[in-house]
Short mmCIF file of C-alpha atoms and ligand atoms in Angstrom, two decimals:
data_model
loop_
_atom_site.label_atom_id
_atom_site.label_comp_id
_atom_site.label_asym_id
_atom_site.label_seq_id
_atom_site.Cartn_x
_atom_site.Cartn_y
_atom_site.Cartn_z
CA UNK A 1413 166.34 119.92 27.78
CA UNK A 1414 164.51 118.53 30.00
CA UNK A 1415 166.62 118.10 34.01
CA UNK A 1416 163.47 115.73 35.06
CA UNK A 1417 163.98 118.00 38.38
CA UNK A 1418 164.90 121.39 39.85
CA UNK A 1419 166.78 122.61 42.83
CA UNK A 1420 165.26 122.06 46.53
CA UNK A 1421 162.27 120.40 47.59
CA UNK A 1422 161.04 117.96 49.90
CA UNK A 1423 160.75 114.43 50.71
CA UNK A 1424 157.29 114.38 53.18
CA UNK A 1425 155.66 111.05 53.85
CA UNK A 1426 153.28 110.83 51.12
CA UNK A 1427 150.08 108.66 52.47
CA UNK A 1428 148.97 107.41 48.77
CA UNK A 1429 149.59 104.11 49.79
CA UNK A 1430 145.86 104.52 51.27
CA UNK A 1431 144.02 105.80 49.01
CA UNK A 1432 146.05 104.45 45.76
CA UNK A 1433 145.06 101.17 44.87
CA UNK A 1434 141.11 101.23 45.18
CA UNK A 1435 139.53 102.19 41.78
CA UNK A 1436 137.67 105.78 41.30
CA UNK A 1437 133.80 105.13 42.92
CA UNK A 1438 131.07 107.82 41.36
CA UNK A 1439 129.28 109.26 43.90
CA UNK A 1440 125.51 110.68 44.42
CA UNK A 1441 124.25 113.42 45.35
CA UNK A 1442 121.19 113.02 47.86
CA UNK A 1443 120.96 116.58 50.14
CA UNK A 1444 120.91 120.03 47.67
CA UNK A 1445 123.85 120.60 45.46
CA UNK A 1446 125.56 124.46 46.10
CA UNK A 1447 127.18 126.43 42.89
CA UNK A 1448 129.41 128.95 43.81
CA UNK A 1449 129.30 131.61 41.26
CA UNK A 1450 132.86 132.30 41.94
CA UNK A 1451 134.65 128.38 41.69
CA UNK A 1452 137.68 130.82 39.28
CA UNK A 1453 139.62 133.38 38.15
CA UNK A 1454 138.50 136.13 37.43
CA UNK A 1455 135.08 138.25 37.27
CA UNK A 1456 131.84 135.63 39.09
CA UNK A 1457 129.69 133.60 36.53
CA UNK A 1458 126.27 134.83 36.39
CA UNK A 1459 122.71 133.67 38.04
CA UNK A 1460 120.57 132.76 34.33
CA UNK A 1461 117.84 130.61 36.81
CA UNK A 1462 115.85 132.14 39.56
CA UNK A 1463 114.50 130.58 42.32
CA UNK A 1464 111.69 128.10 41.23
CA UNK A 1465 113.16 127.38 37.99
CA UNK A 1466 113.60 123.51 37.15
CA UNK A 1467 116.54 122.90 35.41
CA UNK A 1468 117.79 119.94 34.58
CA UNK A 1469 121.71 117.74 34.53
CA UNK A 1470 123.85 119.88 31.87
CA UNK A 1471 121.90 123.26 31.83
CA UNK A 1472 123.94 126.21 32.25
CA UNK A 1473 122.34 128.03 35.12
CA UNK A 1474 125.43 130.75 35.66
CA UNK A 1475 127.05 132.19 32.74
CA UNK A 1476 130.36 133.43 32.41
CA UNK A 1477 130.52 136.69 33.26
CA UNK A 1478 133.20 137.99 31.79
CA UNK A 1479 136.47 137.18 29.50
CA UNK A 1480 138.78 136.16 32.26
CA UNK A 1481 135.46 133.79 34.32
CA UNK A 1482 133.50 130.52 33.37
CA UNK A 1483 130.07 129.56 33.22
CA UNK A 1484 128.81 126.89 35.55
CA UNK A 1485 125.94 123.76 34.88
CA UNK A 1486 123.58 122.19 36.45
CA UNK A 1487 125.09 119.17 37.58
CA UNK A 1488 121.67 117.34 38.30
CA UNK A 1489 118.16 117.55 37.59
CA UNK A 1490 115.82 119.47 40.18
CA UNK A 1491 114.87 123.00 41.06
CA UNK A 1492 116.56 126.26 42.22
CA UNK A 1493 115.88 126.81 46.25
CA UNK A 1494 117.70 129.96 46.46
CA UNK A 1495 119.89 132.28 45.05
CA UNK A 1496 122.18 132.80 48.50
CA UNK A 1497 125.88 133.45 49.86
CA UNK A 1498 126.93 130.55 50.92
CA UNK A 1499 129.65 129.08 52.92
CA UNK A 1500 133.35 127.34 50.78
CA UNK A 1501 136.18 125.76 51.37
CA UNK A 1502 138.13 129.71 52.10
CA UNK A 1503 135.15 129.94 55.18
CA UNK A 1504 133.94 133.31 52.50
CA UNK A 1505 130.56 133.66 52.17
CA UNK A 1506 130.22 133.42 48.06
CA UNK A 1507 127.02 134.36 46.38
CA UNK A 1508 125.88 130.45 44.79
CA UNK A 1509 122.96 129.04 43.37
CA UNK A 1510 121.25 125.99 45.34
CA UNK A 1511 119.70 123.13 44.16
CA UNK A 1512 116.97 120.30 45.39
CA UNK A 1513 118.29 117.35 43.44
CA UNK A 1514 114.82 115.35 41.99
CA UNK A 1515 117.19 112.41 42.08
CA UNK A 1516 115.95 111.97 38.33
CA UNK A 1517 119.01 113.19 36.96
CA UNK A 1518 117.16 114.26 33.56
CA UNK A 1519 120.33 115.12 31.06
CA UNK A 1520 120.03 117.28 28.37
CA UNK A 1521 121.00 115.93 24.78
CA UNK A 1522 124.73 116.26 23.99
CA UNK A 1523 125.99 116.48 20.25
CA UNK A 1524 127.07 113.60 19.25
CA UNK A 1525 131.13 112.42 19.84
CA UNK A 1526 134.03 113.31 17.61
CA UNK A 1527 137.11 111.17 17.25
CA UNK A 1528 139.54 113.07 16.56
CA UNK A 1529 139.91 117.24 15.63
CA UNK A 1530 141.31 116.41 12.40
CA UNK A 1531 139.69 119.50 10.81
CA UNK A 1532 138.01 121.20 14.30
CA UNK A 1533 138.87 124.84 13.93
CA UNK A 1534 141.67 126.21 16.01
CA UNK A 1535 139.01 129.22 16.90
CA UNK A 1536 135.91 126.42 17.42
CA UNK A 1537 138.48 124.12 20.27
CA UNK A 1538 138.80 127.85 22.21
CA UNK A 1539 134.75 128.44 22.31
CA UNK A 1540 134.45 124.73 23.37
CA UNK A 1541 136.71 124.76 26.12
CA UNK A 1542 135.79 127.73 27.18
CA UNK A 1543 131.18 127.29 26.35
CA UNK A 1544 131.93 124.29 28.86
CA UNK A 1545 132.46 126.43 31.69
CA UNK A 1546 136.70 124.72 31.81
CA UNK A 1547 138.69 125.74 33.98
CA UNK A 1548 142.31 125.09 35.34
CA UNK A 1549 141.22 121.99 38.58
CA UNK A 1550 144.44 121.84 40.38
CA UNK A 1551 143.42 124.46 42.41
CA UNK A 1552 144.31 128.03 40.69
CA UNK A 1553 140.56 128.27 38.80
CA UNK A 1554 142.86 129.82 35.99
CA UNK A 1555 139.69 130.15 32.37
CA UNK A 1556 141.67 127.10 30.47
CA UNK A 1557 140.28 128.80 27.47
CA UNK A 1558 142.69 131.81 28.67
CA UNK A 1559 145.41 129.95 29.02
CA UNK A 1560 144.85 128.35 26.16
CA UNK A 1561 144.73 132.03 24.33
CA UNK A 1562 148.01 133.59 24.56
CA UNK A 1563 149.46 136.11 22.77
CA UNK A 1564 151.55 134.66 19.83
CA UNK A 1565 150.56 130.52 20.16
CA UNK A 1566 153.21 130.00 17.47
CA UNK A 1567 155.96 130.50 20.27
CA UNK A 1568 154.96 127.63 22.41
CA UNK A 1569 156.98 125.22 22.26
CA UNK A 1570 155.95 123.08 24.73
CA UNK A 1571 151.88 122.28 26.34
CA UNK A 1572 152.86 120.11 29.32
CA UNK A 1573 150.66 117.76 31.04
CA UNK A 1574 151.22 117.96 34.68
CA UNK A 1575 150.81 114.00 35.66
CA UNK A 1576 153.07 115.34 39.46
CA UNK A 1577 151.44 115.05 41.30
CA UNK A 1578 153.77 115.42 44.28
CA UNK A 1579 151.55 116.54 46.50
CA UNK A 1580 151.53 114.12 49.16
CA UNK A 1581 148.30 111.76 49.92
CA UNK A 1582 146.42 112.26 46.81
CA UNK A 1583 145.78 110.29 44.62
CA UNK A 1584 143.39 111.65 41.87
CA UNK A 1585 145.34 112.24 38.63
CA UNK A 1586 147.07 108.64 40.37
CA UNK A 1587 143.70 106.32 39.39
CA UNK A 1588 142.94 108.78 35.78
CA UNK A 1589 146.06 107.92 34.42
CA UNK A 1590 145.88 104.58 35.33
CA UNK A 1591 141.61 103.75 34.27
CA UNK A 1592 141.10 106.40 31.73
CA UNK A 1593 144.42 107.51 30.01
CA UNK A 1594 143.04 108.02 26.83
CA UNK A 1595 140.99 110.74 27.46
CA UNK A 1596 144.32 112.36 28.50
CA UNK A 1597 146.08 111.81 25.23
CA UNK A 1598 143.34 112.76 23.33
CA UNK A 1599 143.16 115.85 25.82
CA UNK A 1600 145.98 116.60 24.42
CA UNK A 1601 146.43 116.46 21.42
CA UNK A 1602 143.18 119.35 21.05
CA UNK A 1603 145.76 121.14 23.23
CA UNK A 1604 148.65 120.58 20.14
CA UNK A 1605 146.10 120.78 17.94
CA UNK A 1606 146.49 124.94 18.84
CA UNK A 1607 149.58 125.37 18.61
CA UNK A 1608 151.62 123.73 15.69
CA UNK A 1609 154.97 123.99 17.32
CA UNK A 1610 154.46 122.64 20.13
CA UNK A 1611 155.88 119.49 21.64
CA UNK A 1612 153.47 117.07 24.04
CA UNK A 1613 155.11 116.55 27.09
CA UNK A 1614 153.25 113.74 29.67
CA UNK A 1615 154.70 114.85 32.95
CA UNK A 1616 154.68 112.50 35.40
CA UNK A 1617 156.30 111.95 38.49
CA UNK A 1618 158.83 108.46 38.93
CA UNK A 1619 156.80 107.00 41.46
CA UNK A 1620 153.74 105.85 39.17
CA UNK A 1621 155.96 103.81 36.86
CA UNK A 1622 152.37 101.69 36.44
CA UNK A 1623 151.38 105.54 34.89
CA UNK A 1624 154.32 105.73 33.30
CA UNK A 1625 153.92 102.39 31.01
CA UNK A 1626 150.54 102.78 30.35
CA UNK A 1627 150.86 106.51 28.91
CA UNK A 1628 153.43 105.26 27.24
CA UNK A 1629 152.38 102.54 25.67
CA UNK A 1630 149.41 104.94 24.46
CA UNK A 1631 151.89 107.58 22.79
CA UNK A 1632 154.40 105.19 20.82
CA UNK A 1633 152.84 106.18 17.60
CA UNK A 1634 152.07 109.47 18.72
CA UNK A 1635 155.22 111.76 17.52
CA UNK A 1636 154.01 115.35 19.20
CA UNK A 1637 153.80 113.62 22.43
CA UNK A 1638 155.91 111.85 24.82
CA UNK A 1639 156.34 110.64 28.43
CA UNK A 1640 159.01 112.06 31.33
CA UNK A 1641 159.88 110.16 34.17
CA UNK A 1642 160.63 113.16 36.65
CA UNK A 1643 162.33 113.27 39.78
CA UNK A 1644 159.79 112.77 42.68
CA UNK A 1645 160.14 115.04 44.62
CA UNK A 1646 157.68 117.96 46.22
CA UNK A 1647 157.18 120.41 44.99
CA UNK A 1648 157.86 118.71 41.41
CA UNK A 1649 153.87 120.06 40.58
CA UNK A 1650 154.53 123.52 40.71
CA UNK A 1651 154.68 125.51 37.70
CA UNK A 1652 157.89 126.67 37.80
CA UNK A 1653 159.29 123.72 38.48
CA UNK A 1654 157.81 121.52 36.13
CA UNK A 1655 158.13 124.29 33.71
CA UNK A 1656 161.81 124.07 34.53
CA UNK A 1657 161.97 120.40 35.10
CA UNK A 1658 160.77 119.46 31.94
CA UNK A 1659 163.11 122.35 29.25
CA UNK A 1660 165.45 123.55 31.63
CA UNK A 1661 163.43 127.13 31.44
CA UNK A 1662 163.25 129.21 34.50
CA UNK A 1663 160.58 131.57 34.81
CA UNK A 1664 160.04 134.71 37.40
CA UNK A 1665 156.77 135.34 39.66
CA UNK A 1666 156.50 138.63 36.66
CA UNK A 1667 156.46 136.01 34.00
CA UNK A 1668 153.79 133.51 31.78
CA UNK A 1669 154.39 129.90 30.87
CA UNK A 1670 153.94 131.17 27.79
CA UNK A 1671 157.04 133.39 27.99
CA UNK A 1672 158.80 130.75 28.16
CA UNK A 1673 157.30 128.91 25.26
CA UNK A 1674 155.59 126.62 27.80
CA UNK A 1675 151.51 125.80 28.62
CA UNK A 1676 150.96 123.71 31.43
CA UNK A 1677 147.44 122.09 32.51
CA UNK A 1678 147.19 119.33 34.86
CA UNK A 1679 145.28 116.17 34.57
CA UNK A 1680 142.04 116.82 35.58
CA UNK A 1681 141.74 119.69 33.62
CA UNK A 1682 142.98 118.20 30.04
CA UNK A 1683 140.66 115.55 30.27
CA UNK A 1684 137.92 118.33 31.06
CA UNK A 1685 139.37 119.80 27.75
CA UNK A 1686 138.95 116.16 26.73
CA UNK A 1687 135.42 115.95 27.40
CA UNK A 1688 134.12 119.91 26.34
CA UNK A 1689 135.57 118.81 22.89
CA UNK A 1690 135.62 115.76 21.64
CA UNK A 1691 131.61 115.80 23.63
CA UNK A 1692 130.92 119.25 24.45
CA UNK A 1693 130.43 117.54 27.43
CA UNK A 1694 130.22 120.68 30.00
CA UNK A 1695 132.74 120.60 33.25
CA UNK A 1696 130.13 119.23 35.90
CA UNK A 1697 132.38 116.31 37.38
CA UNK A 1698 136.22 116.09 39.18
CA UNK A 1699 137.32 113.60 41.03
CA UNK A 1700 138.24 113.90 44.94
CA UNK A 1701 140.59 112.25 47.02
CA UNK A 1702 138.91 111.45 50.76
CA UNK A 1703 141.49 110.47 52.51
CA UNK A 1704 143.46 110.22 56.38
CA UNK A 1705 143.95 108.47 58.58
CA UNK A 1706 140.53 109.59 60.05
CA UNK A 1707 138.75 107.83 57.18
CA UNK A 1708 136.77 104.05 57.20
CA UNK A 1709 137.62 103.28 53.90
CA UNK A 1710 139.45 106.25 51.86
CA UNK A 1711 138.67 106.26 48.17
CA UNK A 1712 138.75 108.50 44.93
CA UNK A 1713 135.14 109.15 44.15
CA UNK A 1714 133.82 110.77 41.23
CA UNK A 1715 131.83 113.03 42.53
CA UNK A 1716 129.10 115.76 41.01
CA UNK A 1717 130.33 119.17 41.75
CA UNK A 1718 128.35 121.00 44.61
CA UNK A 1719 128.30 117.70 45.88
CA UNK A 1720 128.32 118.93 49.74
CA UNK A 1721 131.76 117.85 51.60
CA UNK A 1722 129.59 116.18 54.41
CA UNK A 1723 128.25 112.79 51.88
CA UNK A 1724 131.75 112.03 50.94
CA UNK A 1725 132.59 111.73 54.28
CA UNK A 1726 129.97 109.21 54.45
CA UNK A 1727 130.64 107.63 51.54
CA UNK A 1728 133.90 106.87 52.57
CA UNK A 1729 132.19 104.71 55.34
CA UNK A 1730 132.28 108.08 57.88
CA UNK A 1731 135.36 108.68 60.27
CA UNK A 1732 136.89 105.77 62.19
CA UNK A 1733 138.55 107.76 64.73
CA UNK A 1734 137.67 111.79 65.60
CA UNK A 1735 139.32 114.04 62.68
CA UNK A 1736 141.67 116.82 64.76
CA UNK A 1737 141.93 118.25 61.95
CA UNK A 1738 140.05 118.69 57.78
CA UNK A 1739 142.05 119.64 55.32
CA UNK A 1740 140.27 120.80 51.31
CA UNK A 1741 142.97 119.94 49.16
CA UNK A 1742 146.79 118.29 49.41
CA UNK A 1743 148.30 118.96 53.15
CA UNK A 1744 151.31 121.51 51.80
CA UNK A 1745 148.56 124.11 50.13
CA UNK A 1746 145.21 123.10 50.90
CA UNK A 1747 142.76 124.94 53.30
CA UNK A 1748 141.95 123.79 57.00
CA UNK A 1749 138.91 123.86 57.62
CA UNK A 1750 136.31 124.44 60.26
CA UNK A 1751 132.77 122.74 59.28
CA UNK A 1752 132.60 119.95 56.37
CA UNK A 1753 129.26 121.97 55.25
CA UNK A 1754 130.69 123.04 51.82
CA UNK A 1755 130.67 122.39 48.57
CA UNK A 1756 132.73 120.47 46.01
CA UNK A 1757 133.47 123.37 43.18
CA UNK A 1758 135.60 123.25 39.86
CA UNK A 1759 139.05 123.12 41.91
CA UNK A 1760 138.39 120.85 44.89
CA UNK A 1761 141.14 117.88 44.66
CA UNK A 1762 141.00 116.06 47.99
CA UNK A 1763 139.48 115.70 51.61
CA UNK A 1764 142.01 115.47 54.08
CA UNK A 1765 140.64 113.84 57.60
CA UNK A 1766 144.11 113.48 59.86
CA UNK A 1767 144.09 112.04 62.77
CA UNK A 1768 146.16 113.74 66.06
CA UNK A 1769 149.12 111.46 64.71
CA UNK A 1770 149.84 112.85 61.47
CA UNK A 1771 148.84 116.29 62.86
CA UNK A 1772 152.35 117.67 64.60
CA UNK A 1773 150.70 118.98 67.78
CA UNK A 1774 154.83 120.94 68.11
CA UNK A 1775 154.22 124.57 69.24
CA UNK A 1776 157.04 126.29 66.96
CA UNK A 1777 160.01 127.43 69.29
CA UNK A 1778 163.46 129.24 69.10
CA UNK A 1779 164.72 129.11 65.04
CA UNK A 1780 168.56 126.93 65.53
CA UNK A 1781 169.42 128.62 62.72
CA UNK A 1782 169.97 125.26 60.65
CA UNK A 1783 169.92 126.31 57.05
CA UNK A 1784 166.96 123.62 56.16
CA UNK A 1785 164.48 125.75 55.34
CA UNK A 1786 167.19 126.87 52.98
CA UNK A 1787 168.36 123.45 51.19
CA UNK A 1788 164.37 122.97 50.87
CA UNK A 1789 162.80 126.27 48.82
CA UNK A 1790 162.33 125.37 45.34
CA UNK A 1791 163.23 129.29 44.74
CA UNK A 1792 166.47 129.21 46.08
CA UNK A 1793 164.95 132.19 48.99
CA UNK A 1794 166.10 132.63 52.45
CA UNK A 1795 162.87 131.56 54.21
CA UNK A 1796 164.38 132.35 57.69
CA UNK A 1797 165.07 135.72 56.47
CA UNK A 1798 161.88 136.07 54.16
CA UNK A 1799 160.06 135.30 57.63
CA UNK A 1800 161.39 137.55 59.84
CA UNK A 1801 161.30 140.33 57.70
CA UNK A 1802 157.44 139.90 57.50
CA UNK A 1803 157.02 139.40 60.78
CA UNK A 1804 158.17 142.68 61.13
CA UNK A 1805 156.53 144.05 57.95
CA UNK A 1806 159.63 145.48 56.61
CA UNK A 1807 159.03 145.28 53.50
CA UNK A 1808 161.47 146.75 51.50
CA UNK A 1809 164.70 144.02 53.04
CA UNK A 1810 161.23 141.46 51.66
CA UNK A 1811 161.13 142.60 48.71
CA UNK A 1812 165.34 143.09 47.86
CA UNK A 1813 165.27 139.25 49.32
CA UNK A 1814 162.89 138.30 46.30
CA UNK A 1815 160.51 137.33 49.09
CA UNK A 1816 157.67 138.07 45.90
CA UNK A 1817 159.55 134.84 44.02
CA UNK A 1818 158.01 132.76 46.63
CA UNK A 1819 155.87 130.16 45.06
CA UNK A 1820 154.03 129.30 48.16
CA UNK A 1821 154.63 125.34 48.35
CA UNK A 1822 154.71 125.45 52.24
CA UNK A 1823 158.39 123.32 52.36
CA UNK A 1824 159.96 125.37 54.56
CA UNK A 1825 157.65 125.42 57.20
CA UNK A 1826 157.92 121.56 56.66
CA UNK A 1827 161.21 120.86 56.89
CA UNK A 1828 161.88 123.09 59.92
CA UNK A 1829 162.83 121.16 63.34
CA UNK A 1830 161.42 124.05 65.39
CA UNK A 1831 157.61 124.20 63.25
CA UNK A 1832 157.99 128.03 62.88
CA UNK A 1833 154.97 129.33 60.44
CA UNK A 1834 157.15 130.91 57.77
CA UNK A 1835 155.43 129.61 54.71
CA UNK A 1836 151.68 131.15 55.94
CA UNK A 1837 153.78 134.52 57.37
CA UNK A 1838 155.14 134.71 53.72
CA UNK A 1839 152.39 133.91 52.40
CA UNK A 1840 150.42 137.33 54.28
CA UNK A 1841 153.34 139.55 52.98
CA UNK A 1842 153.24 138.58 49.72
CA UNK A 1843 149.74 138.77 49.75
CA UNK A 1844 150.02 142.92 51.35
CA UNK A 1845 152.81 142.98 48.47
CA UNK A 1846 150.71 141.51 45.79
CA UNK A 1847 147.41 143.31 46.91
CA UNK A 1848 149.51 147.26 47.34
CA UNK A 1849 150.69 146.93 43.86
CA UNK A 1850 148.32 145.81 42.43
CA UNK A 1851 146.43 149.39 43.52
CA UNK A 1852 149.18 150.67 42.44
CA UNK A 1853 148.22 150.13 39.02
CA UNK A 1854 144.32 149.91 38.75
CA UNK A 1855 142.99 153.52 37.28
CA UNK A 1856 141.74 156.15 40.67
CA UNK A 1857 138.08 154.53 40.06
CA UNK A 1858 135.70 158.37 38.97
CA UNK A 1859 133.87 159.35 42.15
CA UNK A 1860 130.09 159.29 40.41
CA UNK A 1861 131.11 155.17 39.71
CA UNK A 1862 132.90 154.59 42.59
CA UNK A 1863 132.97 150.26 43.13
CA UNK A 1864 130.96 148.96 45.74
CA UNK A 1865 133.56 146.86 47.68
CA UNK A 1866 132.68 143.08 46.44
CA UNK A 1867 132.86 144.68 42.49
CA UNK A 1868 136.59 145.65 43.87
CA UNK A 1869 137.19 142.97 44.90
CA UNK A 1870 136.68 141.09 42.04
CA UNK A 1871 138.03 143.09 40.54
CA UNK A 1872 141.11 142.79 41.09
CA UNK A 1873 140.77 138.70 41.16
CA UNK A 1874 140.28 139.17 36.84
CA UNK A 1875 143.82 141.63 37.32
CA UNK A 1876 145.32 138.74 39.25
CA UNK A 1877 144.00 137.04 36.53
CA UNK A 1878 144.92 138.35 33.38
CA UNK A 1879 148.07 138.54 35.02
CA UNK A 1880 148.59 135.48 35.75
CA UNK A 1881 149.75 136.00 38.61
CA UNK A 1882 148.62 134.62 41.61
CA UNK A 1883 149.73 130.76 40.11
CA UNK A 1884 149.55 127.15 42.07
CA UNK A 1885 150.51 123.67 42.07
CA UNK A 1886 149.78 121.31 39.49
CA UNK A 1887 147.93 123.71 37.61
S1 SF4 B 1955 156.75 128.18 51.32
FE1 SF4 B 1955 158.12 130.24 49.45
S2 SF4 B 1955 159.84 130.54 50.37
FE2 SF4 B 1955 159.12 128.72 51.64
S3 SF4 B 1955 159.74 126.97 50.73
FE3 SF4 B 1955 158.28 127.62 48.90
S4 SF4 B 1955 158.80 128.75 47.94
FE4 SF4 B 1955 160.74 128.43 49.86
S1 SF4 B 1956 164.45 126.03 59.16
FE1 SF4 B 1956 163.33 127.03 60.79
S2 SF4 B 1956 164.88 126.59 62.31
FE2 SF4 B 1956 166.27 125.90 60.68
S3 SF4 B 1956 167.40 127.96 59.76
FE3 SF4 B 1956 164.86 127.68 59.15
S4 SF4 B 1956 164.01 128.85 60.79
FE4 SF4 B 1956 165.96 128.58 61.55
#
């Protein structure tokens, strides 16, 4: 039974007016393209090209490193310049394939497009999604073919299109729903073809009435698809919150959405499913919102993966004021950047450039016991106490008070009048506890085959993917 909202949450200034009314603009990259081999949860992709190779748009340049992994495709034609570590938005150096763009955009020939998935074998649908390198584009990067292959597909009752886009400033899903709603609906039909007992839900926050209307018109003759208007509230697009809002079913950190009979994917991911299944095109583009008060002409761009962030800022007219803070992703859950010399990846939804006015410069002070963080927490936790346990590294109390149920939404930090870094310290503690749990569960390596540090890191990521515990917003 739909609840259409959840308990807790916040109503931050949404900043969406800056970019929401301008149509999506295509960007052609000028400089080199950088493709990190880890743009997803799971094993890194393995390069299948070498320095000096000529490649064309749509050519596979790295194959999946395992089942929980995804291949990567060239998004321009040109020459492989090198394969070397490059910095990504998290600040990490990641092995990357560098392609010098020849500006010709020669492209592979794709098979003829199909108009319907009727008659297409379920295995073939999943194979196409896997081959296209589709991953969760809302931030988590979980390989989509794995998500579409639950143990008991007959128990899936809901395929939920996460059209909430609850993070402030982000408008890429909004523009996609207005400009290409047919692709979203066709992508949903491909998902429903995999789950005979499922209903499709297009779950849109009610601050997007034009999208609700457009999608409702499109699905009026689709008996298996319905549009839900969700209450506008952050973090409505978090996986647990959207499942609860749409179905009344609750999941916790030890469960997967499939345990509650649900599969959740965001708008861009479902459009990528459409392209993979109907057009047999690999994932090569994504929409990125470039906005914030420091940007001269905020808007959405359709961007070739691998394009440098600096070029996106140029396309958006550059800075009209020196930014105080630059963030990749949403302001609540994104990564603050030290610089813009990083590539657009499959999971990069936005580039936000804030001026001093938009960044609160208040220093944290002592807790005044106002309780606002408790009211705001969608996981019904006591962030004030959890943050103290995290700071004191009191693991026992942190776990006893369900610290692992935090969805890292940042609502507590946002509402705290004392500007305490609640979410940040809780997140750090969670990461330590997750790593400990994984280390405990992993079998000890044989002495002569002890893995190297890099392999260890990837194994941990793969384990996270299997467990599906690194849940992120808007997946
Ligand atoms: S970050 Fe965690 S503790 Fe803070 S409001 Fe969100 S779920 Fe609650
Ligand atoms: S919102 Fe901030 S000041 Fe209020 S109880 Fe929570 S931690 Fe303390």
